[in-house]
Coordinates of C-alpha atoms in Angstrom, one line a residue:
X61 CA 0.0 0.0 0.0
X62 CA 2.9 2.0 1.0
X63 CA 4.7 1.4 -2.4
X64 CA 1.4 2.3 -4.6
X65 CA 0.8 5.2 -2.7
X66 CA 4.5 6.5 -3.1
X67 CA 3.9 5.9 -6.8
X68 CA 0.6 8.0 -6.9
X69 CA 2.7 10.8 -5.4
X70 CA 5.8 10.6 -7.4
X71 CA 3.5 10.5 -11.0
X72 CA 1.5 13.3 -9.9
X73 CA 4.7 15.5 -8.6
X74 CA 6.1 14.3 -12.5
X75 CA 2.6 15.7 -13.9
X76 CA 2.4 18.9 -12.2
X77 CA 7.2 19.4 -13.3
X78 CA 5.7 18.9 -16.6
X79 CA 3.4 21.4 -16.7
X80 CA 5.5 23.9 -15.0
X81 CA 8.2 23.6 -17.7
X82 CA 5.5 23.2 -20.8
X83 CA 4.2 27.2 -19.3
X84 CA 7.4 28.2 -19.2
X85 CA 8.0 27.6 -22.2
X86 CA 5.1 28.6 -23.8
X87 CA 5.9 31.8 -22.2
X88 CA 9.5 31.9 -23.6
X89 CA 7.8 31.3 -27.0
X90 CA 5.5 34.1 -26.5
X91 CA 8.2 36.5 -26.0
X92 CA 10.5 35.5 -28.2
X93 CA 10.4 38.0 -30.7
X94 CA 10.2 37.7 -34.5
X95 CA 13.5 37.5 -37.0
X96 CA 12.9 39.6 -40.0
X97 CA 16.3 39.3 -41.6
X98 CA 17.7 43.1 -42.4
X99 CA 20.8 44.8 -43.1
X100 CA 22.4 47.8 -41.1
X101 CA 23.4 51.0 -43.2
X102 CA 24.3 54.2 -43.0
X103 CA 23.6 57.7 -44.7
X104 CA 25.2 61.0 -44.4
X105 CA 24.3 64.1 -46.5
X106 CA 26.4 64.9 -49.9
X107 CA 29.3 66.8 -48.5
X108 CA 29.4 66.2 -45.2
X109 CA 30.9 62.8 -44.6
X110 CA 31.5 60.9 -41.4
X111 CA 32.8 58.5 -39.5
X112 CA 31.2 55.8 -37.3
X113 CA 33.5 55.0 -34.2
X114 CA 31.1 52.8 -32.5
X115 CA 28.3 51.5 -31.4
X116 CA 24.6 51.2 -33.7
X117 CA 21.8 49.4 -33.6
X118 CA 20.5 47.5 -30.3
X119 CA 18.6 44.6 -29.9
X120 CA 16.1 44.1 -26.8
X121 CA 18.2 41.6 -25.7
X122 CA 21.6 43.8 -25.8
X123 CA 22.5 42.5 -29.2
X124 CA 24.7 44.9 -31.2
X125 CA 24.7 45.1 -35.1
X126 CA 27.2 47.1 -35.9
X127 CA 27.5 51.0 -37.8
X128 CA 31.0 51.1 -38.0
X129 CA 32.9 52.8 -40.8
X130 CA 33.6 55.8 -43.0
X131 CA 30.4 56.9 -44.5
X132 CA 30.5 59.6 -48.0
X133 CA 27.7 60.6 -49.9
X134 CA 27.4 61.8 -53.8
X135 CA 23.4 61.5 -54.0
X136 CA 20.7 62.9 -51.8
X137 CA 20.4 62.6 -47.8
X138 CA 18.7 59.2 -46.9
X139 CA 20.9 57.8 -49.9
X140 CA 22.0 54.4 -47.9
X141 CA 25.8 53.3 -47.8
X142 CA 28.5 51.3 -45.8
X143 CA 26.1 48.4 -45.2
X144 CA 28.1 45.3 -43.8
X145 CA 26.2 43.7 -41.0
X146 CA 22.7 42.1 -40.5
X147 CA 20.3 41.7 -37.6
X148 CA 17.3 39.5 -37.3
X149 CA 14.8 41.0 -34.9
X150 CA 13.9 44.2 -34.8
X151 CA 16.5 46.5 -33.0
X152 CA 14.9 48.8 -30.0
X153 CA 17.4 51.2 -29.5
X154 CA 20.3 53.4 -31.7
X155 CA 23.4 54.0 -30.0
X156 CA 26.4 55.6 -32.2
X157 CA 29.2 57.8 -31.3
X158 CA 30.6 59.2 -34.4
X159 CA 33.3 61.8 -36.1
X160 CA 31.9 64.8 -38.0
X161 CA 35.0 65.6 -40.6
X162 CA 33.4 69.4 -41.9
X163 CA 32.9 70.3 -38.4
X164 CA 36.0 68.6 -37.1
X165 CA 34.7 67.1 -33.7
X166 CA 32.6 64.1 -32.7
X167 CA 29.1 63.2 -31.6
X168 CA 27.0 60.5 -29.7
X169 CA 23.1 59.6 -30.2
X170 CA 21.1 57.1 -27.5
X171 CA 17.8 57.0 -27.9
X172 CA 14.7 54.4 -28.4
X173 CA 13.5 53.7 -31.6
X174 CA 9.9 53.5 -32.6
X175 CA 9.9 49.5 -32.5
X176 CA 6.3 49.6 -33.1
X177 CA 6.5 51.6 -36.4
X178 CA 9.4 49.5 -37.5
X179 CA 7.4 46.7 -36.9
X180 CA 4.3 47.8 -38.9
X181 CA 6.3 48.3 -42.3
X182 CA 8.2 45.0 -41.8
X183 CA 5.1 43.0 -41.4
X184 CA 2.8 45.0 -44.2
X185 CA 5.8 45.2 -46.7
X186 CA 6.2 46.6 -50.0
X187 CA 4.8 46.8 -53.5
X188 CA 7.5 46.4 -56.7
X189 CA 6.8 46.3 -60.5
X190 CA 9.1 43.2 -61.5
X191 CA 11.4 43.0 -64.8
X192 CA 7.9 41.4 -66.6
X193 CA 6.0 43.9 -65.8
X194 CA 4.0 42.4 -62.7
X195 CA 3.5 44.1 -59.2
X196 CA 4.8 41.6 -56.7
X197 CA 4.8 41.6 -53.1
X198 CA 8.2 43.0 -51.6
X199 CA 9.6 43.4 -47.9
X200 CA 11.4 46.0 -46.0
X201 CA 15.0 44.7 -45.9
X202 CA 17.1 47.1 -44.5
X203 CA 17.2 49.7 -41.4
X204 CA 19.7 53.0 -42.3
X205 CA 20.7 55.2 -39.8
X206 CA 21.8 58.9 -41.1
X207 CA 24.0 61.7 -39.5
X208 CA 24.0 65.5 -40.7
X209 CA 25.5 68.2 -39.2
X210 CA 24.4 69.4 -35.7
X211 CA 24.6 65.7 -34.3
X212 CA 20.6 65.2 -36.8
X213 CA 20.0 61.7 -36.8
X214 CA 16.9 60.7 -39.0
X215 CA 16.1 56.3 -38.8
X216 CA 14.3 55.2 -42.3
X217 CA 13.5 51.3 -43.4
X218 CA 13.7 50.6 -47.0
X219 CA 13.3 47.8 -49.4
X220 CA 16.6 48.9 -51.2
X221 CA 15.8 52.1 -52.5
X222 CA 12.3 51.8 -54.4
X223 CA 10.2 52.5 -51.3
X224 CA 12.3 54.0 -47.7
X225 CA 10.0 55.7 -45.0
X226 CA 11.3 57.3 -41.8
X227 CA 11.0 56.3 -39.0
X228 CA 12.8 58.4 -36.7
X229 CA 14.4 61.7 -36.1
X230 CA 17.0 62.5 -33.0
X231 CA 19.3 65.1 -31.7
X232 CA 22.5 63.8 -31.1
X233 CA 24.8 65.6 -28.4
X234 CA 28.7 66.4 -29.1
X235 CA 31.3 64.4 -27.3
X236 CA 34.7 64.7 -26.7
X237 CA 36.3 61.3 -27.0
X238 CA 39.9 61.4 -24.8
X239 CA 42.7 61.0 -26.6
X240 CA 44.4 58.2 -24.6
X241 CA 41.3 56.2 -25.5
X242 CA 42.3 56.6 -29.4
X243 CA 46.5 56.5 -29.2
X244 CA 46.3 52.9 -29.5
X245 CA 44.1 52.2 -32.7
X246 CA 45.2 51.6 -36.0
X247 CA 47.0 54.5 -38.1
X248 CA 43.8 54.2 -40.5
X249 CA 40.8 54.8 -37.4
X250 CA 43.5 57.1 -35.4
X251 CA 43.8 59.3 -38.4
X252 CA 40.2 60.8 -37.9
X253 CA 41.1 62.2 -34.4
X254 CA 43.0 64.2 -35.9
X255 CA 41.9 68.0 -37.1
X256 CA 44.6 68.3 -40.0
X257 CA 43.4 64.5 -41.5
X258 CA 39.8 66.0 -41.4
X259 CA 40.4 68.7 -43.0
X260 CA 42.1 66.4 -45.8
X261 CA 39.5 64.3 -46.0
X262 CA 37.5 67.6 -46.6
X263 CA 39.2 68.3 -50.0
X264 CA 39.2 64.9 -51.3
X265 CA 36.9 64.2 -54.5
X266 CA 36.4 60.5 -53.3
X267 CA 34.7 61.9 -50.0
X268 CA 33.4 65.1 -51.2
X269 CA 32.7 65.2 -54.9
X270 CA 34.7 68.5 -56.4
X271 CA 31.1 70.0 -57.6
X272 CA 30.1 69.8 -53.8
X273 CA 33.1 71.3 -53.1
X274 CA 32.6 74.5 -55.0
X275 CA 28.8 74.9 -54.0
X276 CA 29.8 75.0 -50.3
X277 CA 33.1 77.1 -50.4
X278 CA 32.9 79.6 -48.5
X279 CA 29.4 78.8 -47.0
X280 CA 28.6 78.4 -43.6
X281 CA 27.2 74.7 -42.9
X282 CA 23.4 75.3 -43.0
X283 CA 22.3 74.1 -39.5
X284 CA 18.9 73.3 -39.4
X285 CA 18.4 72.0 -43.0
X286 CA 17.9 68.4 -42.3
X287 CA 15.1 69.5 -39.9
X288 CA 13.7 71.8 -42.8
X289 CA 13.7 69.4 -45.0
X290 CA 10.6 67.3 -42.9
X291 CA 8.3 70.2 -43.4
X292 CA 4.7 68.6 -44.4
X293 CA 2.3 70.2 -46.3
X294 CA -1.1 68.9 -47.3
X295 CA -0.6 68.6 -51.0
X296 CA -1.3 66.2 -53.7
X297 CA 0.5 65.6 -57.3
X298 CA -2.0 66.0 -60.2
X299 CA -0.8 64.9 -63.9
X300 CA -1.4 66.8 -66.7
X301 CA -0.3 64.9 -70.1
X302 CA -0.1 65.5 -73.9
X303 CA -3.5 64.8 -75.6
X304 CA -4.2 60.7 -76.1
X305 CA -1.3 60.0 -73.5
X306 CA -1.5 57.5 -70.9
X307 CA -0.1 57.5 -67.2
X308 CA 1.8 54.6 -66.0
X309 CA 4.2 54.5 -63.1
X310 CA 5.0 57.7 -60.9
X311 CA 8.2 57.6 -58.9
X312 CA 8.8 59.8 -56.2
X313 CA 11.9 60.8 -54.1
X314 CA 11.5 63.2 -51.2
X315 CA 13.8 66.1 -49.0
X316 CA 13.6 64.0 -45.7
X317 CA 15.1 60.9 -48.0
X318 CA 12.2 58.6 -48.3
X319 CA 10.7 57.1 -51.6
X320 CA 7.9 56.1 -52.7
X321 CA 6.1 54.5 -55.8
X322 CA 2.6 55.0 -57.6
X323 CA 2.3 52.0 -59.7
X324 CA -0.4 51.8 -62.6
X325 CA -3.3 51.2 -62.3
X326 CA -3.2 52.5 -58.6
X327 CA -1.7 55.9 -59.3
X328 CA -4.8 57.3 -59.6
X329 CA -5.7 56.4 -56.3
X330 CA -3.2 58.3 -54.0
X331 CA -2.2 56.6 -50.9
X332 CA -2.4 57.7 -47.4
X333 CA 0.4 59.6 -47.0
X334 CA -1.6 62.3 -49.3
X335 CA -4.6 62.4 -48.0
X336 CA -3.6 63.7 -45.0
X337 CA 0.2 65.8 -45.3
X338 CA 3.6 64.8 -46.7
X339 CA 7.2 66.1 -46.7
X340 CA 8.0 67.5 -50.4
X341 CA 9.7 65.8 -52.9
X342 CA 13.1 66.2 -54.4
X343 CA 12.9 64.1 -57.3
X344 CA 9.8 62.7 -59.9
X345 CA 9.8 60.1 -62.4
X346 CA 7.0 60.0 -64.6
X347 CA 6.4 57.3 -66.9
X348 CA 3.5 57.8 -69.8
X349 CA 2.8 56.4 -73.0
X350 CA 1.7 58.9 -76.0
X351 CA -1.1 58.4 -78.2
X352 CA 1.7 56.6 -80.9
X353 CA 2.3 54.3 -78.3
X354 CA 5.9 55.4 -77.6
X355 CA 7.0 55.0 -74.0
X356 CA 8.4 57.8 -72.2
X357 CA 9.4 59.2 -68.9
X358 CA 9.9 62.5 -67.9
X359 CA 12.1 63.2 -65.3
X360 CA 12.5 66.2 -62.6
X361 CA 14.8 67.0 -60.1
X362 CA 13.9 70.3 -58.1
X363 CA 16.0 73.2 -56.6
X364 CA 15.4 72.0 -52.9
X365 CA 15.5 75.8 -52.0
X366 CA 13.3 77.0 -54.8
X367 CA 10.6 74.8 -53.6
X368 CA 10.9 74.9 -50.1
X369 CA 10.0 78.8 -50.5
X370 CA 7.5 78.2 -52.6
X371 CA 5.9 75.9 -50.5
X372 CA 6.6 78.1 -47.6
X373 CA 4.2 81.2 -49.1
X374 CA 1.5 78.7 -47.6
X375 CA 0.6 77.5 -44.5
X376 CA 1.2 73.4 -43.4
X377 CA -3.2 73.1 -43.2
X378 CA -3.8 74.7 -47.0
X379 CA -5.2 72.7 -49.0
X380 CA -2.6 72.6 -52.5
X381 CA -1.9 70.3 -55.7
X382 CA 1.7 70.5 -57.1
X383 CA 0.9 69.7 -60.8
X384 CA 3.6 68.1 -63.3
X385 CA 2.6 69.2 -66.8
X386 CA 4.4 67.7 -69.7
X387 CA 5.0 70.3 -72.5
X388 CA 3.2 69.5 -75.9
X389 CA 6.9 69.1 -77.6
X390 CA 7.6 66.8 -75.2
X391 CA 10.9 67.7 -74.3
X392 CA 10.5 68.9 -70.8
X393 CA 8.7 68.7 -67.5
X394 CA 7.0 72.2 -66.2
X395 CA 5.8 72.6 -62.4
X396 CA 3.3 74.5 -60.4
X397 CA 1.7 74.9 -56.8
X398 CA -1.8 75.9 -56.7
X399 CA -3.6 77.1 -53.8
X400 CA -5.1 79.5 -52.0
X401 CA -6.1 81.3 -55.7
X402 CA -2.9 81.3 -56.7
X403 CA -0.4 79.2 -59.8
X404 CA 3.4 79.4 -59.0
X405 CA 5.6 77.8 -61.5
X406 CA 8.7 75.8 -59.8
X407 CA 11.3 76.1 -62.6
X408 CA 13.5 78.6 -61.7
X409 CA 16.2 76.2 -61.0
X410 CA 14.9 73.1 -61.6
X411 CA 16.2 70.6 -63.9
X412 CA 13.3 68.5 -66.0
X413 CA 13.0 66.8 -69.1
X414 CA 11.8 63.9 -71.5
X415 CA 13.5 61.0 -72.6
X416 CA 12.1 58.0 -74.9
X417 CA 12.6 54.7 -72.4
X418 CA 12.4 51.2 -74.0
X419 CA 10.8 49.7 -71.0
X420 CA 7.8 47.8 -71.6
X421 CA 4.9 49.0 -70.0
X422 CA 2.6 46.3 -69.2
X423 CA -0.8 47.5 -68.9
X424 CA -3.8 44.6 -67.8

């Protein structure tokens, strides 16, 4: 009796271990969190490169994937470079300490990053016309971190370059990093503690393009631009084309750095980001076909200052359309704001035209 009552005991003491250990783990499983697979890059603006010393993004569970590296720029802010490590779950914070060459000194960021928001584009993913012509399902594959001048740190997530939305925006605070601490690096990291190598890295084409070079000589660094350029006004793109002419895809590429896409037969129906406000673009592709059936895109890349001011002769809650008129030669791309009463062109300084393109353009 003795023996059959010990057994009783010792199954039910192995029933109840059991289903201790099954919760726990069922709790572990809950909170494990999910691996998206992404890469870590960088941006800085055209001009002003840096240098990341240490540190980037950070993992709830302390998990570092690394910034590190020199990072130039010949293209637009947002552009992403210097991308040569990979994380799986969605990184919670941003931690960097980093070398500003034009302004000879150095900077740290540590702040939170909007997990939630970085969560919400990796799950809904992207939309992407393939080389046939289709619109397939795409992801958000990459997290780029960039650094402008006055220690600005904007966060975007991008699919590689079609479609990158931000996601953050931080002041970063400078730093002074002690000289004993860098003595002992290599000559090719303990170079960029020093002012004299910045200043060389300053006039060299491979870090600062010599076109960039001559637009900012002798110009102060324009503080406060990277801010600027996140400005939102509620405005929509309208389309006017030549007679008989057909819209296809619309490509977009904003100040702040993200990009977007308005694929046929959607463009029509603008997505959320214009219903309410958005930051202004920098950059519009516009594919069309005429009447002849000849494909052709017209391209146009605005003065960024022109059309800040233009936008800034309204207020953030008028209601405007920023049109994009082909010419009837078709040889150029014109611009105007409306609003308000008013038509202001945006072509001062702006660089448009229209080239013949022998993509196919698959309508269904």
């Amino acid at each position: 009796m003795a023996q059959t009552t010990l057994l009783i005991k010792t199954f039910f003491c192995y029933i109840l271990f059991t289903s201790v250990i099954a919760c726990q783990n069922n709790g572990n499983n809950n909170n494990m969190e999910k691996s998206y697979g992404w890469r870590a890059m960088s941006s800085a603006p055209p001009g002003y490169p840096i240098g990341v010393y240490s540190g980037g993004f950070i993992s709830k569970d302390g998990f570092l994937v690394s910034l590190y590296g020199p990072i130039v720029s010949d293209e637009h802010w947002g552009e992403a470079y210097s991308g040569l490590d990979y994380g799986g779950t969605i990184p919670h914070r941003l931690e960097v300490t980093w070398i500003s060459f034009a302004e000879d000194c150095e900077y740290e960021i540590s702040a939170d990053l909007d997990y939630q928001k970085i969560e919400q584009y990796f799950e809904e993913g992207t939309l992407n016309r393939n080389a046939y012509g289709d619109i397939i399902p795409d992801k958000y594959d990459q997290i780029v971190a960039g650094f402008a001048p006055g220690g600005v740190v904007s966060v975007w997530v991008s699919d590689g370059g079609a479609n990158v939305r931000e996601v953050g925006h931080y002041q970063g605070k400078k730093v002074h990093i002690p000289r004993e601490e860098t003595e002992n690096l290599e000559p090719s990291e303990k170079n960029w503690f020093s002012s004299e190598y910045r200043k060389e890295i300053m006039q060299r084409p491979a870090a600062v393009p010599l076109e960039i070079q001559e637009k900012n000589k002798n110009k102060p660094i324009p503080y406060g631009l990277w801010d600027r350029y996140r400005n939102r006004y509620h405005w929509k793109p309208v389309f006017t084309l030549p007679e008989g002419a057909e819209l296809y895809d619309v490509s977009f590429t904003y100040l702040n750095g993200q990009t977007s896409d308005l694929l046929y037969p959607d463009v029509s129906t603008l997505p959320e980001e214009y219903k309410e406000s958005n930051v202004l673009p920098r950059f519009a592709g516009i594919q069309y076909t005429t009447k002849e059936g000849v494909n052709k895109v017209g391209v146009i890349t605005f003065d960024e200052e022109e059309i800040m001011k233009k936008f800034e002769q309204f207020s953030p809650e008028d209601t405007l359309k920023l049109e994009f008129r082909i010419n009837r030669a078709e040889t150029m791309v014109v611009a105007y704001l409306e609003g308000k009463g008013k038509l202001i062109g945006i072509n001062d300084d702006t660089k448009a035209r229209v080239k013949t393109t022998k993509n196919t353009f698959k309508r269904k």
